[in-house]
Every structure is written in C-alpha cells, then in structure tokens.
C-alpha positions as a LaTeX table, in Angstrom:
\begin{tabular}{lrrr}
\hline
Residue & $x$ (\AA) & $y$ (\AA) & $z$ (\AA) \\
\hline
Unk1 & $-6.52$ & 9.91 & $-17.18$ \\
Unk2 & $-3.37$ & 10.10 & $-14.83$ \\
Unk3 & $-4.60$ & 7.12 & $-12.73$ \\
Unk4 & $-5.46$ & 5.41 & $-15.72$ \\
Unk5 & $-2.07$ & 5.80 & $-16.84$ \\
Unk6 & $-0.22$ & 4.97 & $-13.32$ \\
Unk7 & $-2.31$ & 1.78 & $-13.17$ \\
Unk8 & $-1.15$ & 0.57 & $-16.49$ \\
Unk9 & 1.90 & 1.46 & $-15.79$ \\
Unk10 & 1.64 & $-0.44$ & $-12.49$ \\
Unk11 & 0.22 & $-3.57$ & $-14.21$ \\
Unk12 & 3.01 & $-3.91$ & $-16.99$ \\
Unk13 & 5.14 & $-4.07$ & $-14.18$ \\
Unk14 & 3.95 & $-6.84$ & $-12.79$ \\
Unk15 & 3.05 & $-8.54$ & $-16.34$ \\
Unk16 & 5.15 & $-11.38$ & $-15.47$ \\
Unk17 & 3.02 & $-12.48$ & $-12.54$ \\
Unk18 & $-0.35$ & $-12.05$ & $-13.60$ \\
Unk19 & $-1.84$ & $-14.56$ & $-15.58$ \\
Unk20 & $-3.03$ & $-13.34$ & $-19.62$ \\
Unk21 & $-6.61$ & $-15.19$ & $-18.38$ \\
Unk22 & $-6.60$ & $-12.70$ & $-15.40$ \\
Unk23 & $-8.89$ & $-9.28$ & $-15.98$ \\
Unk24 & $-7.55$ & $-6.47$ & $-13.84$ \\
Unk25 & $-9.49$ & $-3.46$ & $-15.31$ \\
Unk26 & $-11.83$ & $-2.85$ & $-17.97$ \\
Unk27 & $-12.18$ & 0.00 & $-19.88$ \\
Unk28 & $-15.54$ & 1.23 & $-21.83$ \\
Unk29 & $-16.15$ & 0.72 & $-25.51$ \\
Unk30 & $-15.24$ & 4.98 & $-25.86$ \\
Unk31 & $-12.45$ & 5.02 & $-23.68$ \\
Unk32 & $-13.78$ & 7.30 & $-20.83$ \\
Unk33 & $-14.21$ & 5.43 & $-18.17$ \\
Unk34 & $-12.32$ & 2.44 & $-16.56$ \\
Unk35 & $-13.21$ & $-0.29$ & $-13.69$ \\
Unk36 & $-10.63$ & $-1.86$ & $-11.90$ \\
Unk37 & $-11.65$ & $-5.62$ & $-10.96$ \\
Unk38 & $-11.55$ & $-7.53$ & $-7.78$ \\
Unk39 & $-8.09$ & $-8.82$ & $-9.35$ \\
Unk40 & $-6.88$ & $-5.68$ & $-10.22$ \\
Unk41 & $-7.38$ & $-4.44$ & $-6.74$ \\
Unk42 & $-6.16$ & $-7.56$ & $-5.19$ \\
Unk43 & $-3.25$ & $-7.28$ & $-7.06$ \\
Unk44 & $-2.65$ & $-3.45$ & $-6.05$ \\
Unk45 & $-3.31$ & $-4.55$ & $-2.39$ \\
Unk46 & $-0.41$ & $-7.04$ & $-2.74$ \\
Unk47 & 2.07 & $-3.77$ & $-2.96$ \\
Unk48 & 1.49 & $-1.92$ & 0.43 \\
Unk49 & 0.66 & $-5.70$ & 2.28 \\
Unk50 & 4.28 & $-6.23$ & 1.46 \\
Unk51 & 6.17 & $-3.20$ & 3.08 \\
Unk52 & 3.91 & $-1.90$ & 5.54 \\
Unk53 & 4.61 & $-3.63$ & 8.62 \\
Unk54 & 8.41 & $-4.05$ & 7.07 \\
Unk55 & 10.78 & $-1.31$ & 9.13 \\
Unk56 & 14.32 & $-2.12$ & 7.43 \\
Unk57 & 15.13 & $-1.03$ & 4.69 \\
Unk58 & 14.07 & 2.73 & 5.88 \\
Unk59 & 14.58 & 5.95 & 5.03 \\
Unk60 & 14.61 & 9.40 & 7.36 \\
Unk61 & 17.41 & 10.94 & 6.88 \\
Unk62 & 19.20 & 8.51 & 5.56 \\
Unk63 & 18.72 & 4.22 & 4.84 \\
Unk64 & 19.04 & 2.42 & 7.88 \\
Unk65 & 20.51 & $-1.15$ & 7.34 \\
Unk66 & 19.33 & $-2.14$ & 11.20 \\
Unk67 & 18.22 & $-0.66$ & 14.95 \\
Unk68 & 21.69 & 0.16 & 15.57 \\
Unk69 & 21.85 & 2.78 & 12.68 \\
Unk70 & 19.74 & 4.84 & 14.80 \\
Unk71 & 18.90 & 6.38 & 18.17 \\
Unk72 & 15.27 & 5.68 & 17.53 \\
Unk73 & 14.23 & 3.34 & 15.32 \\
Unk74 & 11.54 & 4.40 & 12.53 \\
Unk75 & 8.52 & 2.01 & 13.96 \\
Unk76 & 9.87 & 4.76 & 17.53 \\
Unk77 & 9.78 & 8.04 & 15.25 \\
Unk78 & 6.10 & 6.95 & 13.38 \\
Unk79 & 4.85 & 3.94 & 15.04 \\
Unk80 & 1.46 & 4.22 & 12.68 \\
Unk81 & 3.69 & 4.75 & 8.84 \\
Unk82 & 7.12 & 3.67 & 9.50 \\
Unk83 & 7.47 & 0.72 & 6.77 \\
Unk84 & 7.49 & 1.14 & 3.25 \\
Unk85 & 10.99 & 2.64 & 3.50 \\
Unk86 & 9.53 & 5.99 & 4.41 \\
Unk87 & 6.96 & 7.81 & 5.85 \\
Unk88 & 5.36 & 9.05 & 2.72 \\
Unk89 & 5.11 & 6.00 & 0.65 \\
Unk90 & 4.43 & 4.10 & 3.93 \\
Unk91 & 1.10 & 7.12 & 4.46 \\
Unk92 & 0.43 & 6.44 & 0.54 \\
Unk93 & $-0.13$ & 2.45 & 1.16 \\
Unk94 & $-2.48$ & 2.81 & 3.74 \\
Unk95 & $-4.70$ & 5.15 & 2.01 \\
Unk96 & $-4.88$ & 2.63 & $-0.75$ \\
Unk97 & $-5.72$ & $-0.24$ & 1.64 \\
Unk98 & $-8.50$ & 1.91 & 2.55 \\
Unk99 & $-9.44$ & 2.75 & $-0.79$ \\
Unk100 & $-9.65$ & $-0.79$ & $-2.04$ \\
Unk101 & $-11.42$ & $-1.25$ & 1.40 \\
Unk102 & $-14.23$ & 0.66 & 0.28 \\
Unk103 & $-14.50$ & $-0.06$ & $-3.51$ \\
Unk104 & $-14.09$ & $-3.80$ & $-2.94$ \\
Unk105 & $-15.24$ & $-4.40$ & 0.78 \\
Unk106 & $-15.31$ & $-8.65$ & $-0.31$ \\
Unk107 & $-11.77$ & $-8.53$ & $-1.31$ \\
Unk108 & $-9.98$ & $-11.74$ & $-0.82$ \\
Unk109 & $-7.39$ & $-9.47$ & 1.20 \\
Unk110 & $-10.06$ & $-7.76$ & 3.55 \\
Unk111 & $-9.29$ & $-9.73$ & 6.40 \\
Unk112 & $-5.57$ & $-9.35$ & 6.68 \\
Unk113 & $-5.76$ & $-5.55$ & 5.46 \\
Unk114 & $-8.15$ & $-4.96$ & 8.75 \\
Unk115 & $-5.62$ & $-6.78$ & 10.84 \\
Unk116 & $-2.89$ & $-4.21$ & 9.86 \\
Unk117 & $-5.56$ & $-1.36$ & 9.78 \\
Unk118 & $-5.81$ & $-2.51$ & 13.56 \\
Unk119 & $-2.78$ & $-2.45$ & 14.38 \\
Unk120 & $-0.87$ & 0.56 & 13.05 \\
Unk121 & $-3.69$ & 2.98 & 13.27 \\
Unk122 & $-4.67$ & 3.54 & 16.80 \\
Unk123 & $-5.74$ & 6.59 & 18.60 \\
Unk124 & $-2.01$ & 6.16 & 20.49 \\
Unk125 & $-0.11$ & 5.85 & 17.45 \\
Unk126 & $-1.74$ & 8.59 & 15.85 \\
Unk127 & $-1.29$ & 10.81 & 19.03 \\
Unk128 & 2.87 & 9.73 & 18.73 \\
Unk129 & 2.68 & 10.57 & 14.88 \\
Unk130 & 1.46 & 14.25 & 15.89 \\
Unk131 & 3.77 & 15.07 & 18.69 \\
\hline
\end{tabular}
C-alpha cells in the first residue's frame, strides 16, 4: 500500500506532463492489487535518466556548485552513484532502472538505460565505491 501511495504521489506530480489519455497504472476492481503500465514505468524511468550521469548540483558534505568546490570531485569519491545530488538517491535510481529493467524488459527506454547501466557499473567502479 506504501508504493501504491508513493506512486500516486509521484504521478500527481507530474500531472501536468502526462497526457489525461495516458494510462500509467491500473488498479483491480477491489482495490488490492495495482499494475503499473509501460507508461507508467517509462515515465518513472524519466526521473533517474535525468540526474544520474548529472555530477553538479551534489551533495557530500555539503552542495558543490563546481570541481573547484572540492579536492575530489563526487564522479572521484563514487565513480558508479555520484549524480543525483547524492549518493543515496543516486544508489536509489539505479535500482529502479533495474527494476523497470526487469518488469518491462521492451521499454521504450531499455536501450539508453543499458548504456548508463554500462557505464557506471563496472567491476572497477564498484571496486573504487568499496575502498
């Protein structure tokens, strides 16, 4: 019920952009299940495709404006989950890429969401990530 909740929440959000003729979940005739469509996932893709290769703004111990607000820049201190202003959110993004991966492997996005797969998680930026 929580994620049903966060997605709606997520969806009013973005009410403005999303057509009324667009479907981006369904919900069952007694209210216990719901089914996100390949909209609805497309649409939650869109989030994390925006930020996750995006270093500036960032947070570690404080927002960084540009490189020269730091001895190492964030893509130095977590070269796999340095965009999406911080580490966490920027961890959180990815596992929904996956996510939507496997629910909808034919989403529109698939393609591009590999590409960034590809690059930012690699056996040697995991290995920098755990040092």
């Amino acid at each position: 019920m929580k994620k049903l909740l966060l997605f709606c929440v997520l969806c009013s959000c973005f009410s403005g952009t999303v057509s009324a003729q667009q479907k981006l979940y369904t919900i069952s005739a007694d209210s216990s299940s719901f089914q996100l469509t390949v909209e609805g996932a497309s649409l939650l893709a869109s989030l994390p495709l925006k930020c996750i290769e995006q270093e500036y703004p960032n947070k570690t111990s404080h927002t960084s404006s540009s490189d020269s607000d730091h001895v190492l820049t964030p893509k130095q201190l977590h070269p796999a989950f340095y965009g999406c202003f911080d580490w966490h959110s920027c961890v959180h993004g990815h596992w929904m890429l996956i996510r939507l991966l496997k629910l909808f492997p034919n989403l529109p996005e698939a393609s591009r969401i590999r590409d960034i797969l590809n690059r930012t998680i690699t056996s040697e930026t995991i290995k920098q990530e755990l040092r």
